[in-house]
PDB file of C-alpha atoms and ligand atoms in Angstrom:
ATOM      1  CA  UNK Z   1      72.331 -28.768  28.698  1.00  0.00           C
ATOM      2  CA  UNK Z   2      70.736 -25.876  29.204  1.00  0.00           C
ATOM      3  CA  UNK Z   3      66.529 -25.554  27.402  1.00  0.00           C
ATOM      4  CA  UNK Z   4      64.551 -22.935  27.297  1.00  0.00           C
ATOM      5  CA  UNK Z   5      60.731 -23.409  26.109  1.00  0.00           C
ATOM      6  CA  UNK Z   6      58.474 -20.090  25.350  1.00  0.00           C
ATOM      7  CA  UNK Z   7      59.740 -18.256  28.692  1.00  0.00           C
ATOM      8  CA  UNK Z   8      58.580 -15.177  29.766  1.00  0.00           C
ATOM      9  CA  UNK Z   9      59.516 -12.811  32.863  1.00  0.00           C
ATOM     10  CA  UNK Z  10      56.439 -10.261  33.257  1.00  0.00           C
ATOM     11  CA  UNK Z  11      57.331  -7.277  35.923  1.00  0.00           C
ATOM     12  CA  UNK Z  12      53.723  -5.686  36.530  1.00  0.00           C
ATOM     13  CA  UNK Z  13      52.446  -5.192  33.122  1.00  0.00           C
ATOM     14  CA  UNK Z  14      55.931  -5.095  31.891  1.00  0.00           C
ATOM     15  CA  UNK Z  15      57.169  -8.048  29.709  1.00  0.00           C
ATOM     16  CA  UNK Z  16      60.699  -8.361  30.311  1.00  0.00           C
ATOM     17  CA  UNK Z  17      61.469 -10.937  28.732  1.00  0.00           C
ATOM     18  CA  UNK Z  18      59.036 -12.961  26.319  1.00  0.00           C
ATOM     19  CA  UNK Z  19      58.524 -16.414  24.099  1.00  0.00           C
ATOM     20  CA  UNK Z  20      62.019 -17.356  24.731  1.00  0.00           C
ATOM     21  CA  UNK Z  21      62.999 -20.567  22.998  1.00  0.00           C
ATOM     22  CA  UNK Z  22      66.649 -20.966  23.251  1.00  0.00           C
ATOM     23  CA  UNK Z  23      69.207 -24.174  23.460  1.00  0.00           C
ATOM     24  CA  UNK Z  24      72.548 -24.115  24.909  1.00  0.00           C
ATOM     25  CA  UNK Z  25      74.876 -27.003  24.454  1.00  0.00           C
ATOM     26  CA  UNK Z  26      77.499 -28.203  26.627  1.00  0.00           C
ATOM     27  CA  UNK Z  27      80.764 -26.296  26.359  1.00  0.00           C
ATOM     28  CA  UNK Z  28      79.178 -23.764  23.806  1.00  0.00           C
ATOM     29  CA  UNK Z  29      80.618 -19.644  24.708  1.00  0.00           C
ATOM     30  CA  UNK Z  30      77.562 -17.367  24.242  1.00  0.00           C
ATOM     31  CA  UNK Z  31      77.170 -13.652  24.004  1.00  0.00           C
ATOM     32  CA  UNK Z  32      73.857 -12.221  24.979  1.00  0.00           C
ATOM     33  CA  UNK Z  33      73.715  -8.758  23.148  1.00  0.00           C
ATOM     34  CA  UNK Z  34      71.043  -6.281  22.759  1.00  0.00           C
ATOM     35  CA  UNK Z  35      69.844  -2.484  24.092  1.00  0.00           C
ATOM     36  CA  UNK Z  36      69.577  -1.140  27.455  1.00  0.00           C
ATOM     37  CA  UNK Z  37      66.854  -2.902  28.254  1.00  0.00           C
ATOM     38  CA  UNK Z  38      65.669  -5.264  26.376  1.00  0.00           C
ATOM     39  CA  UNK Z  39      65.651  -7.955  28.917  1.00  0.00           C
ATOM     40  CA  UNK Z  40      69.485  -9.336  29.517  1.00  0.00           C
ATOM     41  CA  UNK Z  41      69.863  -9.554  32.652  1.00  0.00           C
ATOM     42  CA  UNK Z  42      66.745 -11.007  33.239  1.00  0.00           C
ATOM     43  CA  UNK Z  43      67.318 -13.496  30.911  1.00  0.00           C
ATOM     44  CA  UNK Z  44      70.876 -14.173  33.311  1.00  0.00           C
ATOM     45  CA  UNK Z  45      68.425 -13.894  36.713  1.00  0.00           C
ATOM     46  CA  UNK Z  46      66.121 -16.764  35.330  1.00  0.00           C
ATOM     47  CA  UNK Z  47      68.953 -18.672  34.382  1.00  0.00           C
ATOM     48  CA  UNK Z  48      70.553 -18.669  37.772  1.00  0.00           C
ATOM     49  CA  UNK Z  49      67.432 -19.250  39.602  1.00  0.00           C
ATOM     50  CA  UNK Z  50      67.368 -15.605  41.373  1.00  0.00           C
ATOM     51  CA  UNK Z  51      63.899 -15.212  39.357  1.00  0.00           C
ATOM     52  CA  UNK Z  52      61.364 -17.331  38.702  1.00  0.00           C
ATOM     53  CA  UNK Z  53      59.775 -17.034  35.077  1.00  0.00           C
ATOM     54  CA  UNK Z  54      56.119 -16.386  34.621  1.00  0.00           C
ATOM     55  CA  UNK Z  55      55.604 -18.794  32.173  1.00  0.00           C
ATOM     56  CA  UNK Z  56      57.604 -21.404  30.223  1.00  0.00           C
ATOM     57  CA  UNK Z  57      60.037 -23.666  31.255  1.00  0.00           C
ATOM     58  CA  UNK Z  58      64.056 -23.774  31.657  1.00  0.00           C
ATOM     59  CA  UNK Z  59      65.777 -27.161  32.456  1.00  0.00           C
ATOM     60  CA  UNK Z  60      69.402 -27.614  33.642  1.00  0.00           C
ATOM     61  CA  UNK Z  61      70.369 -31.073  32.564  1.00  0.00           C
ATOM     62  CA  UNK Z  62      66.508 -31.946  31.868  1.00  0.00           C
ATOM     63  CA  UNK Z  63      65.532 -30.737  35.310  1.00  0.00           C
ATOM     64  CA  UNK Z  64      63.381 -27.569  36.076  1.00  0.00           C
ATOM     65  CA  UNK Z  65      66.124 -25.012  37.453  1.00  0.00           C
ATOM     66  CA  UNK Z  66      63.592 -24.233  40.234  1.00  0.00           C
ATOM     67  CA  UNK Z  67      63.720 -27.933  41.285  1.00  0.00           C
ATOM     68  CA  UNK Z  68      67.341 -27.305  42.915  1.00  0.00           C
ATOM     69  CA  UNK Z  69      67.976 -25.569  46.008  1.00  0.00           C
ATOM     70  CA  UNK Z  70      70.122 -23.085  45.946  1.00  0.00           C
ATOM     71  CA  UNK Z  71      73.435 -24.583  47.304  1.00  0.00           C
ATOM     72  CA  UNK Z  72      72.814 -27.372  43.898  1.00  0.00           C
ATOM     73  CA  UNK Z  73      72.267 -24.892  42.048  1.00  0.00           C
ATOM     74  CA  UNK Z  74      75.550 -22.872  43.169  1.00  0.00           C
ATOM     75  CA  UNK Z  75      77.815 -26.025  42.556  1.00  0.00           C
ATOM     76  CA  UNK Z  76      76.818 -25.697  38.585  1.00  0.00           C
ATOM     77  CA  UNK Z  77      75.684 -21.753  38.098  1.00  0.00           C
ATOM     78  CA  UNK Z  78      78.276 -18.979  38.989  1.00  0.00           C
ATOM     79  CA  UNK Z  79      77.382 -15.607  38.245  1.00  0.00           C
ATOM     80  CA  UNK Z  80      80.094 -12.904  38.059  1.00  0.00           C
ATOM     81  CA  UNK Z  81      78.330  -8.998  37.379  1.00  0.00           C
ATOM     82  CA  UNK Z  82      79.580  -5.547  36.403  1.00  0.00           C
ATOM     83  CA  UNK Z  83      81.070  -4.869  39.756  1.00  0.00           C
ATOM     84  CA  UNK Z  84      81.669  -8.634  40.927  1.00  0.00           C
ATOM     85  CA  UNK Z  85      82.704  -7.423  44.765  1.00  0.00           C
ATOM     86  CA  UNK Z  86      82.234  -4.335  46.829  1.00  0.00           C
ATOM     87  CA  UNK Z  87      85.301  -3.160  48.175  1.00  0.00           C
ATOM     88  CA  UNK Z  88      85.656  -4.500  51.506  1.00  0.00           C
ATOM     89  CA  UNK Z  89      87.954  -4.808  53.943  1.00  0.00           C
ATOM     90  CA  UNK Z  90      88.305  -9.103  53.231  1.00  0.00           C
ATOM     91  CA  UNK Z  91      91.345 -10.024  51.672  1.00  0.00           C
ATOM     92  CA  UNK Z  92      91.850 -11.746  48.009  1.00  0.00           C
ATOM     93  CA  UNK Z  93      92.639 -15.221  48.967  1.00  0.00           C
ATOM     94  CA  UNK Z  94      89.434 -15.173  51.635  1.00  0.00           C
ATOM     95  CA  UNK Z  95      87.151 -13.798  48.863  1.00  0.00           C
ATOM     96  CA  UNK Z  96      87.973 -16.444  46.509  1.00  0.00           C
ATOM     97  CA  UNK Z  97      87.985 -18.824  49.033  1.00  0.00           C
ATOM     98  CA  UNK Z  98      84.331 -17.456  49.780  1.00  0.00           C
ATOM     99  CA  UNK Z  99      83.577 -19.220  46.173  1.00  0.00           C
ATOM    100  CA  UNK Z 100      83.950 -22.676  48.075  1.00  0.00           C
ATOM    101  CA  UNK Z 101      80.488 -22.035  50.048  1.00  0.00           C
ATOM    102  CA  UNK Z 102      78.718 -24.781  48.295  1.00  0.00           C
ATOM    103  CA  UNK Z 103      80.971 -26.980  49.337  1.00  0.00           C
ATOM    104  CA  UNK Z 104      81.212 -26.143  52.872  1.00  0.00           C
ATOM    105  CA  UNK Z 105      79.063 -27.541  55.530  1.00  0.00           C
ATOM    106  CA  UNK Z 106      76.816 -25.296  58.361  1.00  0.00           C
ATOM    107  CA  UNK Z 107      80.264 -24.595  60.207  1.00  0.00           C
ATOM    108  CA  UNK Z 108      82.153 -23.265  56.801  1.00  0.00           C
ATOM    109  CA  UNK Z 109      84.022 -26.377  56.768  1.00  0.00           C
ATOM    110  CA  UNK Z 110      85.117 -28.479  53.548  1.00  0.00           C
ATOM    111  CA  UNK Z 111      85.652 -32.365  53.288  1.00  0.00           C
ATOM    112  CA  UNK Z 112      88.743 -31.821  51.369  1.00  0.00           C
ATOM    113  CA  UNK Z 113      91.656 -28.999  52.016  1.00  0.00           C
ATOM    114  CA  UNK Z 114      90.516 -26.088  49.179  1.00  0.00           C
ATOM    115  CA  UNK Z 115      94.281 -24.624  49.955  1.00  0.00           C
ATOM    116  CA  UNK Z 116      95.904 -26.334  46.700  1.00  0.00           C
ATOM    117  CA  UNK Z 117      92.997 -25.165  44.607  1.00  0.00           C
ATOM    118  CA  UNK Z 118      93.418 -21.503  46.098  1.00  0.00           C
ATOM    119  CA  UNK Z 119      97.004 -21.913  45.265  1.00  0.00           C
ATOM    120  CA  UNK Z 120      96.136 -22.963  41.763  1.00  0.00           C
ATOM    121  CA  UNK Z 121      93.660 -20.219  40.871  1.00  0.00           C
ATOM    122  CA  UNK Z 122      95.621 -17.335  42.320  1.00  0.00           C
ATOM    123  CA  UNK Z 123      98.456 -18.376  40.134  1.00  0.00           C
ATOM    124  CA  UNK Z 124      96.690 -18.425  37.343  1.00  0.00           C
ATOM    125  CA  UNK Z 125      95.274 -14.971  37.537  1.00  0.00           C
ATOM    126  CA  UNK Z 126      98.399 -13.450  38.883  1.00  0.00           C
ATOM    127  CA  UNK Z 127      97.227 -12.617  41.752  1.00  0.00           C
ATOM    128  CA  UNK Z 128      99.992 -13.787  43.951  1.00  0.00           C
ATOM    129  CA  UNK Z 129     101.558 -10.599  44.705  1.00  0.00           C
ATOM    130  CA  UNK Z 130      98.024  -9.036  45.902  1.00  0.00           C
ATOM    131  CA  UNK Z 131      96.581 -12.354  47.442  1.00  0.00           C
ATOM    132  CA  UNK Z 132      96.887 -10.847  51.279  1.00  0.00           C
ATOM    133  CA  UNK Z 133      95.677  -7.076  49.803  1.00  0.00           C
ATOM    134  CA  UNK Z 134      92.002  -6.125  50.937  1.00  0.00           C
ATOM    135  CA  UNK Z 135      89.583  -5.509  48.542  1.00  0.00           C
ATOM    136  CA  UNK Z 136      88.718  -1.743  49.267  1.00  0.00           C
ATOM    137  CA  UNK Z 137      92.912  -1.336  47.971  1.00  0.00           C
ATOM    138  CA  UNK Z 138      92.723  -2.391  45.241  1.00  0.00           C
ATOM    139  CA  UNK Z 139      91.712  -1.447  41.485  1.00  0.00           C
ATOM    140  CA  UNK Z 140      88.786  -1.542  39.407  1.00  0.00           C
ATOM    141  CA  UNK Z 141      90.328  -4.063  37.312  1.00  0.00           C
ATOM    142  CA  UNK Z 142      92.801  -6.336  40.212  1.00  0.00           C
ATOM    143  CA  UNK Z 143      89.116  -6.566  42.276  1.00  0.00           C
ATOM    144  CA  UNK Z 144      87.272  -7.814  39.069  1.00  0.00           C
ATOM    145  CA  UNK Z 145      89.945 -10.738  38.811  1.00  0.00           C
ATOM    146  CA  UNK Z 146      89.757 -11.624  41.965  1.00  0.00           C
ATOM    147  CA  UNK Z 147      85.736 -12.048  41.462  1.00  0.00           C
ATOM    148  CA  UNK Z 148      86.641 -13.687  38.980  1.00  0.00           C
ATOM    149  CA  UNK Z 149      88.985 -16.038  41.277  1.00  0.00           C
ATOM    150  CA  UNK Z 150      85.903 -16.476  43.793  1.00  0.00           C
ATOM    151  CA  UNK Z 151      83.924 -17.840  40.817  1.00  0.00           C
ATOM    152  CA  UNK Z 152      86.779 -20.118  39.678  1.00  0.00           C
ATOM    153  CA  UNK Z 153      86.726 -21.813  43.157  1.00  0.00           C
ATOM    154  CA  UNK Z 154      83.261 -22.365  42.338  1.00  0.00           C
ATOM    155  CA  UNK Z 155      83.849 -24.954  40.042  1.00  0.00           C
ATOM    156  CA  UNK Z 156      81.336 -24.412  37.778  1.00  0.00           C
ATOM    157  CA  UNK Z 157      79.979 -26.013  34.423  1.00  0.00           C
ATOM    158  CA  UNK Z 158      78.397 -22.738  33.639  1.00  0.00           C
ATOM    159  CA  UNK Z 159      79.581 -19.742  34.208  1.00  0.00           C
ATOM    160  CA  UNK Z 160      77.043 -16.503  33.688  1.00  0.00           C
ATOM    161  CA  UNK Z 161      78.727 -12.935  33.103  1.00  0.00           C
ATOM    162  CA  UNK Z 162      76.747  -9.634  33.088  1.00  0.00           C
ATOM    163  CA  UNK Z 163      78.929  -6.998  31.552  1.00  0.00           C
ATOM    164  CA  UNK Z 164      81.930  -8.068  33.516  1.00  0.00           C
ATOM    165  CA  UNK Z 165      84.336  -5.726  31.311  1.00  0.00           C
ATOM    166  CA  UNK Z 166      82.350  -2.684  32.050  1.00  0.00           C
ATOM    167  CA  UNK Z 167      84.170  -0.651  34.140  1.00  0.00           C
ATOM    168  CA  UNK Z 168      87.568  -2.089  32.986  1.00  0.00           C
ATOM    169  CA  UNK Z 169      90.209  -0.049  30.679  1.00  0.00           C
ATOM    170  CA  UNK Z 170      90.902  -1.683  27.123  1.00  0.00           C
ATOM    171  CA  UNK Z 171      93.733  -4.097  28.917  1.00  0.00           C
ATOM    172  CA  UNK Z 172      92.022  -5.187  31.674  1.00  0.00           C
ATOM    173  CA  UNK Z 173      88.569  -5.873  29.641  1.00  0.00           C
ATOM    174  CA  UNK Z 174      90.781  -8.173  27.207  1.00  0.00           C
ATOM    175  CA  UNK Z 175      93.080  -9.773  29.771  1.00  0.00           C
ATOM    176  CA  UNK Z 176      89.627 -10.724  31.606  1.00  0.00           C
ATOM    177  CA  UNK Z 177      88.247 -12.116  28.456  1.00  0.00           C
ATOM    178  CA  UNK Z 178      91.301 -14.122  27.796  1.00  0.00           C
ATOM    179  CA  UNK Z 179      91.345 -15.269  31.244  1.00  0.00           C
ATOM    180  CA  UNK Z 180      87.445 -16.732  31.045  1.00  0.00           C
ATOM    181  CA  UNK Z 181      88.686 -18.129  27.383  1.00  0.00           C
ATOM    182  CA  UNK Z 182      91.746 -20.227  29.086  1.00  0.00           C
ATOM    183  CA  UNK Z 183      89.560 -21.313  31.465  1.00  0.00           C
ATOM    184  CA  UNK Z 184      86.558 -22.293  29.109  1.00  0.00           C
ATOM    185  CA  UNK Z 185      89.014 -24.572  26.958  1.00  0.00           C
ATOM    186  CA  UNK Z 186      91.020 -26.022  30.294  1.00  0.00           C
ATOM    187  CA  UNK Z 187      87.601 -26.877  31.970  1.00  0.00           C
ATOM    188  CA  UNK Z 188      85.152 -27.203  29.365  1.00  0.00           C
ATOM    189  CA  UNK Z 189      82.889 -25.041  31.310  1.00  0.00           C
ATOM    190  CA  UNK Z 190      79.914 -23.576  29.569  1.00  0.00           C
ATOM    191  CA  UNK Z 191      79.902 -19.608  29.240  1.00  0.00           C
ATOM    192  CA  UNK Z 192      76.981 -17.357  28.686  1.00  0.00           C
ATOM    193  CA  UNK Z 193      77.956 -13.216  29.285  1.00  0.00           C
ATOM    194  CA  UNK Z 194      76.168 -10.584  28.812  1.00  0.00           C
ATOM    195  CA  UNK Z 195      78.476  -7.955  26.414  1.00  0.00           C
ATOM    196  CA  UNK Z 196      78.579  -4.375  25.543  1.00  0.00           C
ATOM    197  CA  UNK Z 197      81.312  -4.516  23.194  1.00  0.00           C
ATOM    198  CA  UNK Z 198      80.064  -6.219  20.124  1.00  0.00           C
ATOM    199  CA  UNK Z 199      84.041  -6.014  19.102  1.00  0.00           C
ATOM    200  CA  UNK Z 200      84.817  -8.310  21.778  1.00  0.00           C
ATOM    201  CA  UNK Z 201      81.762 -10.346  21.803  1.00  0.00           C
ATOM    202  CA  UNK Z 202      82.178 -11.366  18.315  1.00  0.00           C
ATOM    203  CA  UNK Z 203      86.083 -12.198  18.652  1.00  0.00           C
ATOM    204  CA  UNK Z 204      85.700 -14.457  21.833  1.00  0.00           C
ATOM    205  CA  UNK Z 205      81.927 -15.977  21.788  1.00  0.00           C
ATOM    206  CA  UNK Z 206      81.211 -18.857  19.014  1.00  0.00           C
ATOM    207  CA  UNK Z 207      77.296 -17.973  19.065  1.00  0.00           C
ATOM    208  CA  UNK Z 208      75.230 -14.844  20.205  1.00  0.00           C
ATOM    209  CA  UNK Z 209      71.673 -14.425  20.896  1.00  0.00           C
ATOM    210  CA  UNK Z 210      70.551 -11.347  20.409  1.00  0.00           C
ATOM    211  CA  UNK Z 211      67.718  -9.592  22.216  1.00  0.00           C
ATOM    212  CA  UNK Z 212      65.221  -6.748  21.829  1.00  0.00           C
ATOM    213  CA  UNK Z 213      62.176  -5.674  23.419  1.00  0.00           C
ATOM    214  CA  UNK Z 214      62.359  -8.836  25.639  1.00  0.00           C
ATOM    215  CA  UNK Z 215      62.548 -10.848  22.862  1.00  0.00           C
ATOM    216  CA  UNK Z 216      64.815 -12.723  20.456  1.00  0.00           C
ATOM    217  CA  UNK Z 217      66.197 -10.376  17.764  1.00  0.00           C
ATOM    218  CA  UNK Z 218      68.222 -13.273  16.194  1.00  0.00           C
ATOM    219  CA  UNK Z 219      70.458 -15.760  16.950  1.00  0.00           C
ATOM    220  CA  UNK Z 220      73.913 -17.083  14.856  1.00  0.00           C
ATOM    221  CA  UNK Z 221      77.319 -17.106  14.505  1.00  0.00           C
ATOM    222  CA  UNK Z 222      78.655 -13.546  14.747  1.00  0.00           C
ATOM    223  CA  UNK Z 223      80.393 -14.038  11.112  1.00  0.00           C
ATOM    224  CA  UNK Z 224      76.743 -14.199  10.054  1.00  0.00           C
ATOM    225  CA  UNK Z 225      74.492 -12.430  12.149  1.00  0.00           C
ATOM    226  CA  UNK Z 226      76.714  -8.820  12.959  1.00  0.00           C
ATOM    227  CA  UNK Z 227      75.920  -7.335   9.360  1.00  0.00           C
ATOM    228  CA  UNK Z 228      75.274  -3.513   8.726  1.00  0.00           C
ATOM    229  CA  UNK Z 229      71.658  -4.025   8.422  1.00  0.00           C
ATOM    230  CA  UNK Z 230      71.073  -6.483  11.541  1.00  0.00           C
ATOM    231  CA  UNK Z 231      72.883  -3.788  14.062  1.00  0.00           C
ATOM    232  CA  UNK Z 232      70.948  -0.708  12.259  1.00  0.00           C
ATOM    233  CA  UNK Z 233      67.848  -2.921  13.324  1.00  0.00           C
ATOM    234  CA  UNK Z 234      68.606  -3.623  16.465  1.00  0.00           C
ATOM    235  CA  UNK Z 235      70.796  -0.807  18.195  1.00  0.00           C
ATOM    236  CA  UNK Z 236      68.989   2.002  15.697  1.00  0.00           C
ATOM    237  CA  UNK Z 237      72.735   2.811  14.403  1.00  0.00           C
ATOM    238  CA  UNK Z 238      73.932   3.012  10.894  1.00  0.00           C
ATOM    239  CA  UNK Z 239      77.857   1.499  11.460  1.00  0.00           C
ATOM    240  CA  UNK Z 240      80.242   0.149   9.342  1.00  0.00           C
ATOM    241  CA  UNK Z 241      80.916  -3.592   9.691  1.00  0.00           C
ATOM    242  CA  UNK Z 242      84.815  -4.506   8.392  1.00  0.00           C
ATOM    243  CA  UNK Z 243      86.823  -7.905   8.891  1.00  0.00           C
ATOM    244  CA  UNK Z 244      89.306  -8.303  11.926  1.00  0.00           C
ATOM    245  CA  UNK Z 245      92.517  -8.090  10.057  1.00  0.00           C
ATOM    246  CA  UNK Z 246      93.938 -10.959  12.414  1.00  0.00           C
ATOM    247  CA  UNK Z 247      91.425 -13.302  12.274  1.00  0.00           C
ATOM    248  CA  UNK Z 248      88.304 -12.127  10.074  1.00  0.00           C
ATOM    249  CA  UNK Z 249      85.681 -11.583  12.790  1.00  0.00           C
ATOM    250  CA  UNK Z 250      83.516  -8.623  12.319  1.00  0.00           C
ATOM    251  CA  UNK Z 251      84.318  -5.688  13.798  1.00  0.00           C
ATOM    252  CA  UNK Z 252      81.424  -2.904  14.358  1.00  0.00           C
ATOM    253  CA  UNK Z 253      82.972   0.753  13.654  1.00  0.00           C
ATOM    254  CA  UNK Z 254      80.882   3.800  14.715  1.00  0.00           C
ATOM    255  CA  UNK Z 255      80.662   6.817  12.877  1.00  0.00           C
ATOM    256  CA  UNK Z 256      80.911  10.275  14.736  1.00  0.00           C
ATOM    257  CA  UNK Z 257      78.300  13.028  13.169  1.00  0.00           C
ATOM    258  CA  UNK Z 258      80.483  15.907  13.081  1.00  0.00           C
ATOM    259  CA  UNK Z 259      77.964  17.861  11.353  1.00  0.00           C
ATOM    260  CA  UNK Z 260      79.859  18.874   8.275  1.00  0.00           C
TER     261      UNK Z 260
HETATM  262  P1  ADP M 301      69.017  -5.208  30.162  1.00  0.00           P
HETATM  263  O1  ADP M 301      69.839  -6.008  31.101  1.00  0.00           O
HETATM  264  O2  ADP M 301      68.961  -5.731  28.778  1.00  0.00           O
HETATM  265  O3  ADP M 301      69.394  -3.744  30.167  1.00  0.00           O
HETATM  266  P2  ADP M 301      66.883  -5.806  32.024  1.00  0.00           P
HETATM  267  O4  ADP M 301      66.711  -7.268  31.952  1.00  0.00           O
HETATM  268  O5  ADP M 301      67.617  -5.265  33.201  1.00  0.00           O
HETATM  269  O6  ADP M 301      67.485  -5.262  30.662  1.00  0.00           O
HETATM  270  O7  ADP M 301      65.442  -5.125  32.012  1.00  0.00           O
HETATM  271  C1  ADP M 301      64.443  -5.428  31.066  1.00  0.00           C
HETATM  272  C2  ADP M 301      63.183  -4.648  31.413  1.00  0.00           C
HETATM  273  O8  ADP M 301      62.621  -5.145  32.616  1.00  0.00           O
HETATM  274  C3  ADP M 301      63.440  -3.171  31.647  1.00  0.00           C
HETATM  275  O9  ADP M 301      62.372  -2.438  31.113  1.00  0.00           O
HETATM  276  C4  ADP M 301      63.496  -3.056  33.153  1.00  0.00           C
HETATM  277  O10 ADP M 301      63.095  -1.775  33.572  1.00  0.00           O
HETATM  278  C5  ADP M 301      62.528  -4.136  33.588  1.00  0.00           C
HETATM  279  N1  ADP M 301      62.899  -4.712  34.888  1.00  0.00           N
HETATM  280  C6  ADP M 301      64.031  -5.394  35.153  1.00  0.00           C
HETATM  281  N2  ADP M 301      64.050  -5.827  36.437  1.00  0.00           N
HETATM  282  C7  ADP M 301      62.891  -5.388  36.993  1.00  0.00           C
HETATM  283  C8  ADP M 301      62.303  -5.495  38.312  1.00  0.00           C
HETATM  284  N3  ADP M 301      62.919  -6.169  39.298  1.00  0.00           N
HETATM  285  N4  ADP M 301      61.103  -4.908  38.506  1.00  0.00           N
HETATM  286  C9  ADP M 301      60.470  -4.269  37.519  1.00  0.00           C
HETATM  287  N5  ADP M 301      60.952  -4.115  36.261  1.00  0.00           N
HETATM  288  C10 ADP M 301      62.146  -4.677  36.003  1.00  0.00           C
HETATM  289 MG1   MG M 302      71.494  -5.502  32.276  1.00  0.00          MG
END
């Protein structure tokens, strides 16, 4: 559903990005993983149309993303980044409700009533108690699920994520990955996130593409591609790789130099 063929992104006489052949299929969770740097979110801008690539060509559905205008383009592509919403003075339930736009006409008005649908998402993320809360009270981590609510009412098929567990403690980064998981298997949405935490990346995503310099490093199952010798290449560390004792995934352990 979604092809890229040979694209480049070229800033100046910088190559961000470059030679990018990639599929994704339909339904398919991908983790885009790589150095500061090395052309991620870029990669995520091209996708969702907010940059054009230099060269090459990447089809939605067989048709040239920058053939759709941009409210098309919103009612497949969300995008949800490190610090989905500034803290404002808007309440939950009107930000998420904000994530109806493409479906709203000149005046902000929808064909159908969006109120069940509200209902439904704020539910889900247990966000009832704080759905009348503005945004500038809230936390780091209650703000990033209501983005994540305002992307929901989106209604999707693909959903794009640019470290969206960054500035999240250990329970709110996993709750927020289980949250896009129930979602991924209730709606069959197709999920492409950028990821820091190769721990996490390799538990939740079934494929990662891996990037370096602006270009593809790799590209696999994370049973196959996070080995000791890949991630030395790549992030220039030297970690130990062990099995998930739950469910076998690898698991990337760094090694302090204490100097002794
Ligand atoms: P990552 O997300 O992997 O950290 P980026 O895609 O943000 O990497 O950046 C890749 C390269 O492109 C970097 O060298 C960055 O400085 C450069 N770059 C990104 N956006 C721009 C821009 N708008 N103008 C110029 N250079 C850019
Ligand atoms: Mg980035």
């Amino acid at each position: 559903m979604i092809t890229l063929q040979d694209v480049s992104k070229r800033y100046s006489r910088l190559n961000a990005v470059s030679g990018i052949n990639w599929n994704v299929q339909e339904g398919e969770w991908w983790g885009v993983i790589g150095p500061n740097g090395s052309g991620k979110s870029t990669l995520l801008h091209l996708l969702s149309g907010v940059e054009t690539p230099s060269n090459g060509s990447i089809k939605l559905d067989d048709r040239e993303v920058s053939s759709y205008s941009r409210k098309e383009l919103a009612r497949i592509v969300a995008v949800l980044q490190q610090e989905g919403l500034a803290p404002t003075d808007f309440t939950v339930r009107e930000v998420i409700e904000m994530g109806r736009y493409p479906f709203q006409d000149w005046l902000g008005r929808e064909k159908n009533d969006s109120g069940p649908l509200l209902d439904r998402i704020i539910r889900k993320l247990e966000l009832e108690s704080l759905e009348s809360r503005r945004l500038d009270q809230l936390s780091g981590g209650q703000r990033q699920r209501a983005a994540l609510g305002k992307v929901m009412a989106q209604e999707p098929t693909i959903l794009l994520l640019d470290e969206p567990t960054t500035y999240l403690d250990i329970r709110y980064q996993l709750q927020f990955m289980n949250m896009v998981a129930e979602w991924r298997n209730e709606a069959g949405i197709t999920v492409i996130s950028v990821l820091h935490d190769l721990n996490l990346a390799s538990q939740f995503c079934d494929r990662l593409l891996v990037l370096k310099d602006g270009e593809i490093a790799g590209e696999g199952v994370p049973s196959e591609l996070l080995t000791e010798d890949f991630i030395r290449h790549v992030f220039r560390v030297d970690p130990a790789v062990v099995m998930h004792p739950e469910n076998g995934a690898p698991q990337v352990l760094l090694t302090a130099n204490r100097g002794t």
